[in-house]
Amino acid sequence: MSTDQQDEQGEEDTLVNVADGVDHQVAMVMDLNKCIGCQTCTIACKNLWTEDGGSEYMYWNNVETKPGEGYPRGWEDSGGGWESGEHSDRSPGEIPDEEDYGRAWEFNHEEIMYEGSDEPLRPRDGAEWGPNWDEDQGAGEYPNSYYFYLPRICNHCTHPSCVEACPRSALYKRQEDGIVLVDQDRCRGYRYCVEGCPYKKVYYNTVSKKSEKCIFCYPRIEGEGPEGETFAPACAEECPPQLRLVGFLDDEEGPIHKLVNEYEVALPLHPEFRTQPNVYYIPPFAPGQHTEDGETVDIDRIPRQYLRNLFGDSVDEALDTIDAHRQRVRQGGESELMELLQDKNPAKQYRLEVFDDE
Ligand code: SF4
Ligand code: SF4
Protein backbone atom coordinates (compact mmCIF):
# COMPACT_ATOMS: atom_id res chain seq x y z
CA MET A 1 0.00 0.00 0.00
CA SER A 2 1.49 3.34 -1.05
CA THR A 3 1.71 6.27 1.33
CA ASP A 4 -0.61 8.24 -0.97
CA GLN A 5 -3.27 5.58 -0.66
CA GLN A 6 -2.80 5.63 3.10
CA ASP A 7 -3.13 9.42 3.15
CA GLU A 8 -6.32 9.27 1.14
CA GLN A 9 -8.09 6.82 3.37
CA GLY A 10 -6.54 7.87 6.69
CA GLU A 11 -9.17 10.38 7.72
CA GLU A 12 -12.24 8.40 6.77
CA ASP A 13 -11.07 5.19 8.39
CA THR A 14 -9.79 6.42 11.70
CA LEU A 15 -13.33 7.56 12.54
CA VAL A 16 -14.27 6.01 15.83
CA ASN A 17 -17.74 4.54 15.81
CA VAL A 18 -19.67 1.43 16.72
CA ALA A 19 -20.96 -0.75 13.87
CA ASP A 20 -24.64 -0.61 12.90
CA GLY A 21 -26.61 -3.18 14.86
CA VAL A 22 -24.00 -3.41 17.63
CA ASP A 23 -24.91 -2.09 21.12
CA HIS A 24 -21.39 -1.61 22.50
CA GLN A 25 -17.95 -2.33 21.08
CA VAL A 26 -15.23 -4.11 23.05
CA ALA A 27 -11.80 -2.61 22.50
CA MET A 28 -8.21 -2.92 23.64
CA VAL A 29 -5.34 -0.43 23.81
CA MET A 30 -1.79 -1.77 23.89
CA ASP A 31 1.12 0.46 24.88
CA LEU A 32 3.99 -0.64 22.67
CA ASN A 33 6.48 1.19 24.87
CA LYS A 34 5.98 -1.43 27.56
CA CYS A 35 6.13 -4.68 25.58
CA ILE A 36 9.17 -6.81 26.45
CA GLY A 37 8.41 -9.56 23.94
CA CYS A 38 8.12 -12.22 26.65
CA GLN A 39 5.26 -14.05 24.84
CA THR A 40 3.39 -14.65 28.12
CA CYS A 41 0.26 -13.41 26.33
CA THR A 42 0.85 -15.83 23.47
CA ILE A 43 1.20 -18.79 25.83
CA ALA A 44 -1.76 -17.72 28.00
CA CYS A 45 -3.93 -17.71 24.87
CA LYS A 46 -2.47 -20.91 23.46
CA ASN A 47 -2.99 -22.86 26.70
CA LEU A 48 -6.57 -21.71 26.89
CA TRP A 49 -7.82 -21.99 23.31
CA THR A 50 -5.57 -23.63 20.73
CA GLU A 51 -4.13 -26.86 22.08
CA ASP A 52 -6.34 -29.29 20.17
CA GLY A 53 -5.60 -31.20 16.97
CA GLY A 54 -5.26 -29.01 13.91
CA SER A 55 -4.66 -25.85 15.90
CA GLU A 56 -1.02 -26.48 16.83
CA TYR A 57 0.24 -23.90 14.36
CA MET A 58 -2.25 -21.22 15.43
CA TYR A 59 -1.40 -18.23 17.58
CA TRP A 60 -4.58 -16.22 18.02
CA ASN A 61 -2.32 -13.88 19.98
CA ASN A 62 1.15 -13.50 18.54
CA VAL A 63 3.95 -11.05 19.26
CA GLU A 64 6.25 -10.20 16.37
CA THR A 65 9.36 -8.06 15.99
CA LYS A 66 9.01 -4.94 13.88
CA PRO A 67 10.46 -4.28 11.41
CA GLY A 68 10.08 -7.92 10.47
CA GLU A 69 8.13 -10.41 8.41
CA GLY A 70 5.57 -11.16 11.11
CA TYR A 71 3.27 -14.13 11.53
CA PRO A 72 2.26 -15.43 9.09
CA ARG A 73 5.28 -14.32 7.07
CA GLY A 74 4.48 -11.29 4.90
CA TRP A 75 0.91 -10.84 6.24
CA GLU A 76 1.02 -7.09 5.69
CA ASP A 77 1.22 -7.61 1.93
CA SER A 78 -1.30 -10.43 1.69
CA GLY A 79 -4.31 -8.34 0.62
CA GLY A 80 -7.83 -8.40 2.01
CA GLY A 81 -9.81 -5.60 3.63
CA TRP A 82 -11.86 -3.08 1.67
CA GLU A 83 -11.37 -1.14 -1.55
CA SER A 84 -12.88 2.07 -0.16
CA GLY A 85 -14.36 3.62 2.96
CA GLU A 86 -17.83 2.74 1.66
CA HIS A 87 -17.15 -0.89 2.58
CA SER A 88 -19.01 -2.20 -0.44
CA ASP A 89 -16.18 -3.95 -2.33
CA ARG A 90 -13.62 -6.19 -0.69
CA SER A 91 -9.98 -6.15 -1.79
CA PRO A 92 -8.73 -9.50 -3.03
CA GLY A 93 -6.53 -11.35 -0.58
CA GLU A 94 -4.29 -14.39 -0.33
CA ILE A 95 -4.34 -17.47 1.87
CA PRO A 96 -0.91 -17.94 3.47
CA ASP A 97 0.61 -21.38 3.03
CA GLU A 98 1.82 -23.71 5.74
CA GLU A 99 5.40 -22.54 5.37
CA ASP A 100 4.39 -18.91 5.96
CA TYR A 101 2.88 -19.80 9.32
CA GLY A 102 5.77 -22.12 10.10
CA ARG A 103 5.24 -25.83 10.55
CA ALA A 104 5.64 -27.44 13.97
CA TRP A 105 9.20 -28.85 13.98
CA GLU A 106 10.12 -32.31 15.13
CA PHE A 107 13.16 -32.36 17.38
CA ASN A 108 15.73 -35.12 17.99
CA HIS A 109 14.60 -35.60 21.61
CA GLU A 110 14.47 -39.38 21.29
CA GLU A 111 18.06 -39.77 20.11
CA ILE A 112 19.35 -37.50 22.86
CA MET A 113 17.18 -38.81 25.70
CA TYR A 114 17.20 -42.56 24.97
CA GLU A 115 19.85 -43.40 22.40
CA GLY A 116 22.92 -41.75 23.87
CA SER A 117 23.42 -39.28 21.03
CA ASP A 118 25.71 -36.37 21.85
CA GLU A 119 24.28 -34.25 19.02
CA PRO A 120 22.88 -30.87 20.06
CA LEU A 121 19.11 -30.61 20.36
CA ARG A 122 17.85 -29.47 16.97
CA PRO A 123 14.89 -29.77 14.60
CA ARG A 124 15.10 -32.99 12.55
CA ASP A 125 14.28 -31.65 9.13
CA GLY A 126 16.20 -28.44 8.42
CA ALA A 127 13.88 -25.77 9.79
CA GLU A 128 13.93 -22.68 7.59
CA TRP A 129 11.15 -20.50 8.91
CA GLY A 130 8.79 -20.23 11.85
CA PRO A 131 7.01 -17.71 14.05
CA ASN A 132 9.54 -15.23 15.46
CA TRP A 133 12.29 -16.58 13.21
CA ASP A 134 13.48 -12.97 12.78
CA GLU A 135 12.98 -12.04 16.44
CA ASP A 136 15.02 -9.03 17.61
CA GLN A 137 16.61 -8.64 14.19
CA GLY A 138 14.98 -5.26 13.47
CA ALA A 139 16.64 -2.82 11.10
CA GLY A 140 19.13 0.05 10.94
CA GLU A 141 22.90 0.14 11.25
CA TYR A 142 24.82 -0.05 14.50
CA PRO A 143 24.86 2.09 16.65
CA ASN A 144 21.42 3.12 15.40
CA SER A 145 19.75 -0.21 14.95
CA TYR A 146 16.21 -0.52 16.30
CA TYR A 147 13.26 -2.82 16.79
CA PHE A 148 10.13 -3.09 18.89
CA TYR A 149 7.55 -5.74 19.62
CA LEU A 150 4.06 -5.77 18.14
CA PRO A 151 1.49 -7.97 19.93
CA ARG A 152 -1.46 -8.84 17.68
CA ILE A 153 -4.89 -10.36 18.16
CA CYS A 154 -8.01 -10.20 15.99
CA ASN A 155 -9.11 -6.57 15.94
CA HIS A 156 -12.85 -7.34 16.20
CA CYS A 157 -13.20 -4.76 13.47
CA THR A 158 -16.14 -2.42 13.04
CA HIS A 159 -16.20 -3.35 9.32
CA PRO A 160 -14.89 -6.94 9.39
CA SER A 161 -14.05 -8.05 5.88
CA CYS A 162 -13.84 -11.65 7.18
CA VAL A 163 -17.57 -11.53 7.96
CA GLU A 164 -18.44 -10.16 4.53
CA ALA A 165 -16.24 -12.79 2.85
CA CYS A 166 -18.12 -15.79 4.22
CA PRO A 167 -20.83 -17.06 1.84
CA ARG A 168 -22.34 -19.15 4.67
CA SER A 169 -22.68 -16.25 7.14
CA ALA A 170 -20.70 -18.39 9.56
CA LEU A 171 -18.78 -15.36 10.81
CA TYR A 172 -20.76 -12.74 12.64
CA LYS A 173 -20.37 -9.73 14.88
CA ARG A 174 -22.16 -10.09 18.23
CA GLN A 175 -24.82 -7.51 18.83
CA GLU A 176 -24.08 -7.02 22.54
CA ASP A 177 -20.35 -6.27 22.32
CA GLY A 178 -19.14 -6.39 18.71
CA ILE A 179 -16.97 -9.50 19.22
CA VAL A 180 -16.43 -11.29 15.88
CA LEU A 181 -16.99 -15.06 16.10
CA VAL A 182 -17.13 -18.12 13.84
CA ASP A 183 -20.24 -20.28 14.16
CA GLN A 184 -18.65 -23.73 14.04
CA ASP A 185 -21.93 -25.37 12.97
CA ARG A 186 -22.26 -23.13 9.92
CA CYS A 187 -18.60 -23.09 8.88
CA ARG A 188 -17.70 -25.37 5.94
CA GLY A 189 -14.01 -24.49 5.84
CA TYR A 190 -14.02 -22.59 2.55
CA ARG A 191 -11.37 -20.19 3.97
CA TYR A 192 -12.76 -17.07 2.28
CA CYS A 193 -12.45 -15.47 5.73
CA VAL A 194 -8.72 -16.24 5.88
CA GLU A 195 -8.32 -14.64 2.48
CA GLY A 196 -10.53 -11.65 3.38
CA CYS A 197 -8.85 -10.69 6.66
CA PRO A 198 -5.96 -8.32 5.93
CA TYR A 199 -4.45 -9.03 9.37
CA LYS A 200 -4.55 -12.81 8.75
CA LYS A 201 -6.21 -13.38 12.09
CA VAL A 202 -8.57 -16.19 11.05
CA TYR A 203 -7.01 -19.67 10.97
CA TYR A 204 -8.04 -22.88 9.27
CA ASN A 205 -8.11 -26.00 11.43
CA THR A 206 -6.82 -28.84 9.30
CA VAL A 207 -8.46 -31.50 11.50
CA SER A 208 -11.95 -30.07 12.08
CA LYS A 209 -11.82 -28.46 8.59
CA LYS A 210 -13.32 -25.26 9.99
CA SER A 211 -12.04 -21.76 10.67
CA GLU A 212 -11.14 -20.50 14.13
CA LYS A 213 -10.12 -17.18 15.58
CA CYS A 214 -9.66 -15.06 18.70
CA ILE A 215 -12.92 -14.86 20.65
CA PHE A 216 -11.81 -11.96 22.90
CA CYS A 217 -12.09 -14.54 25.72
CA TYR A 218 -15.85 -13.96 25.73
CA PRO A 219 -16.59 -16.56 28.46
CA ARG A 220 -14.21 -14.63 30.74
CA ILE A 221 -15.69 -11.22 30.05
CA GLU A 222 -19.23 -12.61 30.43
CA GLY A 223 -18.42 -13.59 34.03
CA GLU A 224 -17.12 -17.11 34.48
CA GLY A 225 -15.80 -16.61 38.04
CA PRO A 226 -17.36 -18.53 40.96
CA GLU A 227 -19.29 -15.41 41.95
CA GLY A 228 -19.96 -14.52 38.33
CA GLU A 229 -17.01 -12.11 38.25
CA THR A 230 -15.73 -10.94 34.91
CA PHE A 231 -12.12 -11.36 33.85
CA ALA A 232 -10.24 -9.54 31.13
CA PRO A 233 -8.96 -11.66 28.21
CA ALA A 234 -6.12 -13.94 29.32
CA CYS A 235 -3.56 -12.16 27.11
CA ALA A 236 -4.24 -8.93 29.04
CA GLU A 237 -4.44 -10.38 32.54
CA GLU A 238 -1.22 -12.36 32.20
CA CYS A 239 0.91 -9.61 30.67
CA PRO A 240 3.76 -8.86 33.14
CA PRO A 241 4.01 -5.11 32.37
CA GLN A 242 0.19 -4.90 32.17
CA LEU A 243 0.30 -2.95 28.94
CA ARG A 244 -3.24 -3.76 27.75
CA LEU A 245 -6.32 -1.75 28.63
CA VAL A 246 -9.58 -3.58 28.04
CA GLY A 247 -13.05 -2.09 27.91
CA PHE A 248 -15.56 -0.56 25.54
CA LEU A 249 -14.85 2.04 22.92
CA ASP A 250 -18.16 3.76 23.68
CA ASP A 251 -17.57 3.92 27.46
CA GLU A 252 -16.97 7.65 27.54
CA GLU A 253 -15.62 7.63 31.10
CA GLY A 254 -13.12 4.88 30.36
CA PRO A 255 -9.42 5.23 29.49
CA ILE A 256 -9.84 3.64 26.06
CA HIS A 257 -12.32 6.25 24.89
CA LYS A 258 -10.08 8.99 26.23
CA LEU A 259 -6.90 7.66 24.62
CA VAL A 260 -8.56 6.96 21.28
CA ASN A 261 -11.08 9.79 20.94
CA GLU A 262 -10.01 12.62 23.19
CA TYR A 263 -6.21 12.54 23.18
CA GLU A 264 -5.99 10.64 19.87
CA VAL A 265 -2.78 8.91 20.92
CA ALA A 266 -4.01 5.31 20.53
CA LEU A 267 -4.05 4.32 16.87
CA PRO A 268 -5.28 1.37 14.82
CA LEU A 269 -2.77 -0.77 12.95
CA HIS A 270 -2.80 -0.32 9.16
CA PRO A 271 -5.90 1.88 8.92
CA GLU A 272 -5.57 1.70 5.13
CA PHE A 273 -7.08 -1.81 5.25
CA ARG A 274 -10.31 0.02 6.13
CA THR A 275 -11.74 -2.60 8.47
CA GLN A 276 -11.63 -0.09 11.36
CA PRO A 277 -9.89 -2.18 14.01
CA ASN A 278 -10.90 -2.00 17.66
CA VAL A 279 -7.44 -2.83 18.93
CA TYR A 280 -5.38 0.35 19.26
CA TYR A 281 -1.70 1.00 19.90
CA ILE A 282 0.27 3.67 21.71
CA PRO A 283 3.11 4.04 19.17
CA PRO A 284 6.68 3.32 20.26
CA PHE A 285 9.17 5.97 21.31
CA ALA A 286 12.90 5.40 21.01
CA PRO A 287 15.93 7.43 22.05
CA GLY A 288 17.50 9.66 19.38
CA GLN A 289 20.27 8.32 17.19
CA HIS A 290 23.89 8.20 18.40
CA THR A 291 26.99 9.37 16.61
CA GLU A 292 29.93 6.95 16.51
CA ASP A 293 31.39 8.59 19.61
CA GLY A 294 28.20 8.10 21.57
CA GLU A 295 26.68 11.56 21.34
CA THR A 296 22.87 11.68 21.08
CA VAL A 297 21.55 13.57 18.07
CA ASP A 298 18.06 14.80 17.34
CA ILE A 299 17.22 12.23 14.64
CA ASP A 300 14.47 9.63 15.12
CA ARG A 301 15.92 6.18 15.71
CA ILE A 302 12.74 4.53 14.47
CA PRO A 303 12.19 6.21 11.09
CA ARG A 304 8.97 8.18 11.25
CA GLN A 305 7.96 6.94 7.80
CA TYR A 306 8.07 3.37 9.07
CA LEU A 307 5.66 4.27 11.87
CA ARG A 308 3.42 6.09 9.38
CA ASN A 309 3.32 2.94 7.28
CA LEU A 310 2.11 1.00 10.32
CA PHE A 311 -0.23 3.48 11.97
CA GLY A 312 -1.03 6.10 9.32
CA ASP A 313 -0.11 9.78 9.33
CA SER A 314 -1.87 10.38 12.66
CA VAL A 315 1.19 8.91 14.32
CA ASP A 316 3.02 12.27 14.02
CA GLU A 317 0.44 14.07 16.09
CA ALA A 318 0.08 11.21 18.55
CA LEU A 319 3.82 11.17 19.29
CA ASP A 320 3.90 14.98 19.58
CA THR A 321 0.98 14.92 22.03
CA ILE A 322 2.58 12.29 24.25
CA ASP A 323 5.89 14.14 24.16
CA ALA A 324 4.25 17.44 25.16
CA HIS A 325 2.52 15.79 28.13
CA ARG A 326 5.72 14.05 29.14
CA GLN A 327 7.58 17.37 29.16
CA ARG A 328 4.80 18.93 31.21
CA VAL A 329 5.13 16.26 33.91
CA ARG A 330 8.92 16.53 33.86
CA GLN A 331 8.55 20.22 34.62
CA GLY A 332 6.37 19.46 37.64
CA GLY A 333 2.99 19.84 35.93
CA GLU A 334 0.06 17.45 35.83
CA SER A 335 -1.24 15.39 32.95
CA GLU A 336 -4.30 13.16 32.84
CA LEU A 337 -2.83 11.52 29.75
CA MET A 338 0.34 10.46 31.56
CA GLU A 339 -1.76 9.16 34.45
CA LEU A 340 -3.85 7.11 32.04
CA LEU A 341 -0.76 5.62 30.46
CA GLN A 342 0.76 4.74 33.83
CA ASP A 343 -2.32 3.62 35.76
CA LYS A 344 -2.02 0.11 37.17
CA ASN A 345 -5.38 0.01 38.92
CA PRO A 346 -7.18 -3.08 37.52
CA ALA A 347 -10.56 -1.42 38.14
CA LYS A 348 -9.62 1.25 35.62
CA GLN A 349 -7.47 -0.91 33.39
CA TYR A 350 -10.27 -3.41 32.77
CA ARG A 351 -13.71 -1.84 32.55
CA LEU A 352 -15.97 -4.67 31.49
CA GLU A 353 -19.05 -4.23 33.65
CA VAL A 354 -19.99 -0.65 32.83
CA PHE A 355 -22.96 -1.54 30.63
CA ASP A 356 -24.21 -4.53 32.66
CA ASP A 357 -27.12 -2.76 34.29
CA GLU A 358 -28.84 -1.53 31.17
S1 SF4 B 1 -8.95 -8.60 12.28
FE1 SF4 B 1 -9.51 -9.90 10.57
S2 SF4 B 1 -10.53 -11.65 11.55
FE2 SF4 B 1 -10.54 -10.00 13.04
S3 SF4 B 1 -12.51 -8.95 12.70
FE3 SF4 B 1 -10.93 -7.84 11.53
S4 SF4 B 1 -11.11 -8.73 9.47
FE4 SF4 B 1 -12.11 -10.18 10.89
S1 SF4 C 1 2.75 -10.58 27.77
FE1 SF4 C 1 2.77 -8.33 27.53
S2 SF4 C 1 4.96 -7.81 27.53
FE2 SF4 C 1 4.88 -10.02 27.19
S3 SF4 C 1 4.88 -10.17 24.93
FE3 SF4 C 1 2.71 -10.13 25.54
S4 SF4 C 1 2.09 -7.98 25.38
FE4 SF4 C 1 4.36 -8.03 25.38
PDB file of C-alpha atoms in Angstrom, residues 23-158:
ATOM      1  CA  ASP A  23     -24.909  -2.090  21.123  1.00  0.00           C
ATOM      2  CA  HIS A  24     -21.387  -1.607  22.496  1.00  0.00           C
ATOM      3  CA  GLN A  25     -17.945  -2.325  21.081  1.00  0.00           C
ATOM      4  CA  VAL A  26     -15.233  -4.106  23.055  1.00  0.00           C
ATOM      5  CA  ALA A  27     -11.795  -2.610  22.505  1.00  0.00           C
ATOM      6  CA  MET A  28      -8.209  -2.920  23.638  1.00  0.00           C
ATOM      7  CA  VAL A  29      -5.344  -0.429  23.814  1.00  0.00           C
ATOM      8  CA  MET A  30      -1.788  -1.775  23.894  1.00  0.00           C
ATOM      9  CA  ASP A  31       1.116   0.459  24.882  1.00  0.00           C
ATOM     10  CA  LEU A  32       3.993  -0.645  22.667  1.00  0.00           C
ATOM     11  CA  ASN A  33       6.483   1.195  24.868  1.00  0.00           C
ATOM     12  CA  LYS A  34       5.975  -1.428  27.564  1.00  0.00           C
ATOM     13  CA  CYS A  35       6.135  -4.682  25.579  1.00  0.00           C
ATOM     14  CA  ILE A  36       9.171  -6.809  26.451  1.00  0.00           C
ATOM     15  CA  GLY A  37       8.411  -9.560  23.939  1.00  0.00           C
ATOM     16  CA  CYS A  38       8.123 -12.216  26.654  1.00  0.00           C
ATOM     17  CA  GLN A  39       5.262 -14.050  24.845  1.00  0.00           C
ATOM     18  CA  THR A  40       3.393 -14.646  28.117  1.00  0.00           C
ATOM     19  CA  CYS A  41       0.259 -13.410  26.335  1.00  0.00           C
ATOM     20  CA  THR A  42       0.853 -15.825  23.475  1.00  0.00           C
ATOM     21  CA  ILE A  43       1.196 -18.788  25.830  1.00  0.00           C
ATOM     22  CA  ALA A  44      -1.759 -17.717  27.998  1.00  0.00           C
ATOM     23  CA  CYS A  45      -3.929 -17.711  24.875  1.00  0.00           C
ATOM     24  CA  LYS A  46      -2.467 -20.913  23.458  1.00  0.00           C
ATOM     25  CA  ASN A  47      -2.992 -22.863  26.701  1.00  0.00           C
ATOM     26  CA  LEU A  48      -6.574 -21.710  26.885  1.00  0.00           C
ATOM     27  CA  TRP A  49      -7.820 -21.988  23.306  1.00  0.00           C
ATOM     28  CA  THR A  50      -5.570 -23.632  20.730  1.00  0.00           C
ATOM     29  CA  GLU A  51      -4.128 -26.856  22.079  1.00  0.00           C
ATOM     30  CA  ASP A  52      -6.340 -29.286  20.175  1.00  0.00           C
ATOM     31  CA  GLY A  53      -5.597 -31.199  16.972  1.00  0.00           C
ATOM     32  CA  GLY A  54      -5.259 -29.010  13.913  1.00  0.00           C
ATOM     33  CA  SER A  55      -4.656 -25.847  15.895  1.00  0.00           C
ATOM     34  CA  GLU A  56      -1.024 -26.485  16.828  1.00  0.00           C
ATOM     35  CA  TYR A  57       0.235 -23.899  14.356  1.00  0.00           C
ATOM     36  CA  MET A  58      -2.247 -21.222  15.435  1.00  0.00           C
ATOM     37  CA  TYR A  59      -1.401 -18.234  17.575  1.00  0.00           C
ATOM     38  CA  TRP A  60      -4.582 -16.223  18.023  1.00  0.00           C
ATOM     39  CA  ASN A  61      -2.323 -13.878  19.978  1.00  0.00           C
ATOM     40  CA  ASN A  62       1.147 -13.501  18.541  1.00  0.00           C
ATOM     41  CA  VAL A  63       3.948 -11.051  19.255  1.00  0.00           C
ATOM     42  CA  GLU A  64       6.249 -10.197  16.371  1.00  0.00           C
ATOM     43  CA  THR A  65       9.357  -8.065  15.990  1.00  0.00           C
ATOM     44  CA  LYS A  66       9.012  -4.943  13.879  1.00  0.00           C
ATOM     45  CA  PRO A  67      10.461  -4.279  11.407  1.00  0.00           C
ATOM     46  CA  GLY A  68      10.080  -7.919  10.475  1.00  0.00           C
ATOM     47  CA  GLU A  69       8.125 -10.411   8.411  1.00  0.00           C
ATOM     48  CA  GLY A  70       5.573 -11.162  11.111  1.00  0.00           C
ATOM     49  CA  TYR A  71       3.266 -14.127  11.526  1.00  0.00           C
ATOM     50  CA  PRO A  72       2.262 -15.435   9.086  1.00  0.00           C
ATOM     51  CA  ARG A  73       5.276 -14.317   7.069  1.00  0.00           C
ATOM     52  CA  GLY A  74       4.477 -11.286   4.904  1.00  0.00           C
ATOM     53  CA  TRP A  75       0.913 -10.844   6.241  1.00  0.00           C
ATOM     54  CA  GLU A  76       1.024  -7.086   5.694  1.00  0.00           C
ATOM     55  CA  ASP A  77       1.225  -7.606   1.930  1.00  0.00           C
ATOM     56  CA  SER A  78      -1.296 -10.429   1.689  1.00  0.00           C
ATOM     57  CA  GLY A  79      -4.307  -8.340   0.621  1.00  0.00           C
ATOM     58  CA  GLY A  80      -7.828  -8.401   2.008  1.00  0.00           C
ATOM     59  CA  GLY A  81      -9.815  -5.600   3.628  1.00  0.00           C
ATOM     60  CA  TRP A  82     -11.859  -3.078   1.667  1.00  0.00           C
ATOM     61  CA  GLU A  83     -11.367  -1.137  -1.555  1.00  0.00           C
ATOM     62  CA  SER A  84     -12.875   2.068  -0.156  1.00  0.00           C
ATOM     63  CA  GLY A  85     -14.357   3.624   2.959  1.00  0.00           C
ATOM     64  CA  GLU A  86     -17.829   2.738   1.662  1.00  0.00           C
ATOM     65  CA  HIS A  87     -17.146  -0.887   2.583  1.00  0.00           C
ATOM     66  CA  SER A  88     -19.009  -2.200  -0.437  1.00  0.00           C
ATOM     67  CA  ASP A  89     -16.175  -3.948  -2.329  1.00  0.00           C
ATOM     68  CA  ARG A  90     -13.625  -6.190  -0.693  1.00  0.00           C
ATOM     69  CA  SER A  91      -9.980  -6.145  -1.786  1.00  0.00           C
ATOM     70  CA  PRO A  92      -8.726  -9.501  -3.033  1.00  0.00           C
ATOM     71  CA  GLY A  93      -6.531 -11.348  -0.576  1.00  0.00           C
ATOM     72  CA  GLU A  94      -4.290 -14.388  -0.325  1.00  0.00           C
ATOM     73  CA  ILE A  95      -4.337 -17.472   1.868  1.00  0.00           C
ATOM     74  CA  PRO A  96      -0.912 -17.944   3.472  1.00  0.00           C
ATOM     75  CA  ASP A  97       0.606 -21.382   3.035  1.00  0.00           C
ATOM     76  CA  GLU A  98       1.817 -23.714   5.740  1.00  0.00           C
ATOM     77  CA  GLU A  99       5.402 -22.538   5.373  1.00  0.00           C
ATOM     78  CA  ASP A 100       4.391 -18.913   5.958  1.00  0.00           C
ATOM     79  CA  TYR A 101       2.882 -19.804   9.321  1.00  0.00           C
ATOM     80  CA  GLY A 102       5.772 -22.121  10.096  1.00  0.00           C
ATOM     81  CA  ARG A 103       5.243 -25.827  10.547  1.00  0.00           C
ATOM     82  CA  ALA A 104       5.642 -27.443  13.970  1.00  0.00           C
ATOM     83  CA  TRP A 105       9.199 -28.853  13.983  1.00  0.00           C
ATOM     84  CA  GLU A 106      10.122 -32.310  15.129  1.00  0.00           C
ATOM     85  CA  PHE A 107      13.164 -32.365  17.379  1.00  0.00           C
ATOM     86  CA  ASN A 108      15.734 -35.115  17.995  1.00  0.00           C
ATOM     87  CA  HIS A 109      14.597 -35.602  21.606  1.00  0.00           C
ATOM     88  CA  GLU A 110      14.469 -39.379  21.293  1.00  0.00           C
ATOM     89  CA  GLU A 111      18.065 -39.771  20.114  1.00  0.00           C
ATOM     90  CA  ILE A 112      19.347 -37.503  22.861  1.00  0.00           C
ATOM     91  CA  MET A 113      17.184 -38.814  25.703  1.00  0.00           C
ATOM     92  CA  TYR A 114      17.195 -42.563  24.972  1.00  0.00           C
ATOM     93  CA  GLU A 115      19.847 -43.405  22.401  1.00  0.00           C
ATOM     94  CA  GLY A 116      22.924 -41.746  23.873  1.00  0.00           C
ATOM     95  CA  SER A 117      23.422 -39.283  21.025  1.00  0.00           C
ATOM     96  CA  ASP A 118      25.711 -36.373  21.850  1.00  0.00           C
ATOM     97  CA  GLU A 119      24.284 -34.250  19.018  1.00  0.00           C
ATOM     98  CA  PRO A 120      22.884 -30.870  20.060  1.00  0.00           C
ATOM     99  CA  LEU A 121      19.109 -30.606  20.360  1.00  0.00           C
ATOM    100  CA  ARG A 122      17.848 -29.470  16.967  1.00  0.00           C
ATOM    101  CA  PRO A 123      14.893 -29.775  14.598  1.00  0.00           C
ATOM    102  CA  ARG A 124      15.096 -32.988  12.548  1.00  0.00           C
ATOM    103  CA  ASP A 125      14.284 -31.650   9.129  1.00  0.00           C
ATOM    104  CA  GLY A 126      16.196 -28.445   8.423  1.00  0.00           C
ATOM    105  CA  ALA A 127      13.880 -25.769   9.785  1.00  0.00           C
ATOM    106  CA  GLU A 128      13.933 -22.683   7.590  1.00  0.00           C
ATOM    107  CA  TRP A 129      11.145 -20.496   8.905  1.00  0.00           C
ATOM    108  CA  GLY A 130       8.791 -20.229  11.852  1.00  0.00           C
ATOM    109  CA  PRO A 131       7.008 -17.708  14.051  1.00  0.00           C
ATOM    110  CA  ASN A 132       9.542 -15.226  15.458  1.00  0.00           C
ATOM    111  CA  TRP A 133      12.294 -16.580  13.214  1.00  0.00           C
ATOM    112  CA  ASP A 134      13.484 -12.972  12.782  1.00  0.00           C
ATOM    113  CA  GLU A 135      12.979 -12.039  16.437  1.00  0.00           C
ATOM    114  CA  ASP A 136      15.020  -9.033  17.612  1.00  0.00           C
ATOM    115  CA  GLN A 137      16.609  -8.645  14.186  1.00  0.00           C
ATOM    116  CA  GLY A 138      14.978  -5.265  13.466  1.00  0.00           C
ATOM    117  CA  ALA A 139      16.644  -2.822  11.096  1.00  0.00           C
ATOM    118  CA  GLY A 140      19.130   0.047  10.943  1.00  0.00           C
ATOM    119  CA  GLU A 141      22.898   0.141  11.248  1.00  0.00           C
ATOM    120  CA  TYR A 142      24.820  -0.050  14.503  1.00  0.00           C
ATOM    121  CA  PRO A 143      24.862   2.092  16.653  1.00  0.00           C
ATOM    122  CA  ASN A 144      21.424   3.119  15.399  1.00  0.00           C
ATOM    123  CA  SER A 145      19.746  -0.208  14.945  1.00  0.00           C
ATOM    124  CA  TYR A 146      16.206  -0.517  16.305  1.00  0.00           C
ATOM    125  CA  TYR A 147      13.262  -2.818  16.794  1.00  0.00           C
ATOM    126  CA  PHE A 148      10.130  -3.090  18.893  1.00  0.00           C
ATOM    127  CA  TYR A 149       7.546  -5.743  19.622  1.00  0.00           C
ATOM    128  CA  LEU A 150       4.060  -5.771  18.145  1.00  0.00           C
ATOM    129  CA  PRO A 151       1.495  -7.968  19.933  1.00  0.00           C
ATOM    130  CA  ARG A 152      -1.459  -8.839  17.679  1.00  0.00           C
ATOM    131  CA  ILE A 153      -4.894 -10.364  18.156  1.00  0.00           C
ATOM    132  CA  CYS A 154      -8.008 -10.195  15.986  1.00  0.00           C
ATOM    133  CA  ASN A 155      -9.109  -6.565  15.938  1.00  0.00           C
ATOM    134  CA  HIS A 156     -12.846  -7.338  16.203  1.00  0.00           C
ATOM    135  CA  CYS A 157     -13.202  -4.763  13.472  1.00  0.00           C
ATOM    136  CA  THR A 158     -16.143  -2.420  13.038  1.00  0.00           C
TER     137      THR A 158
END
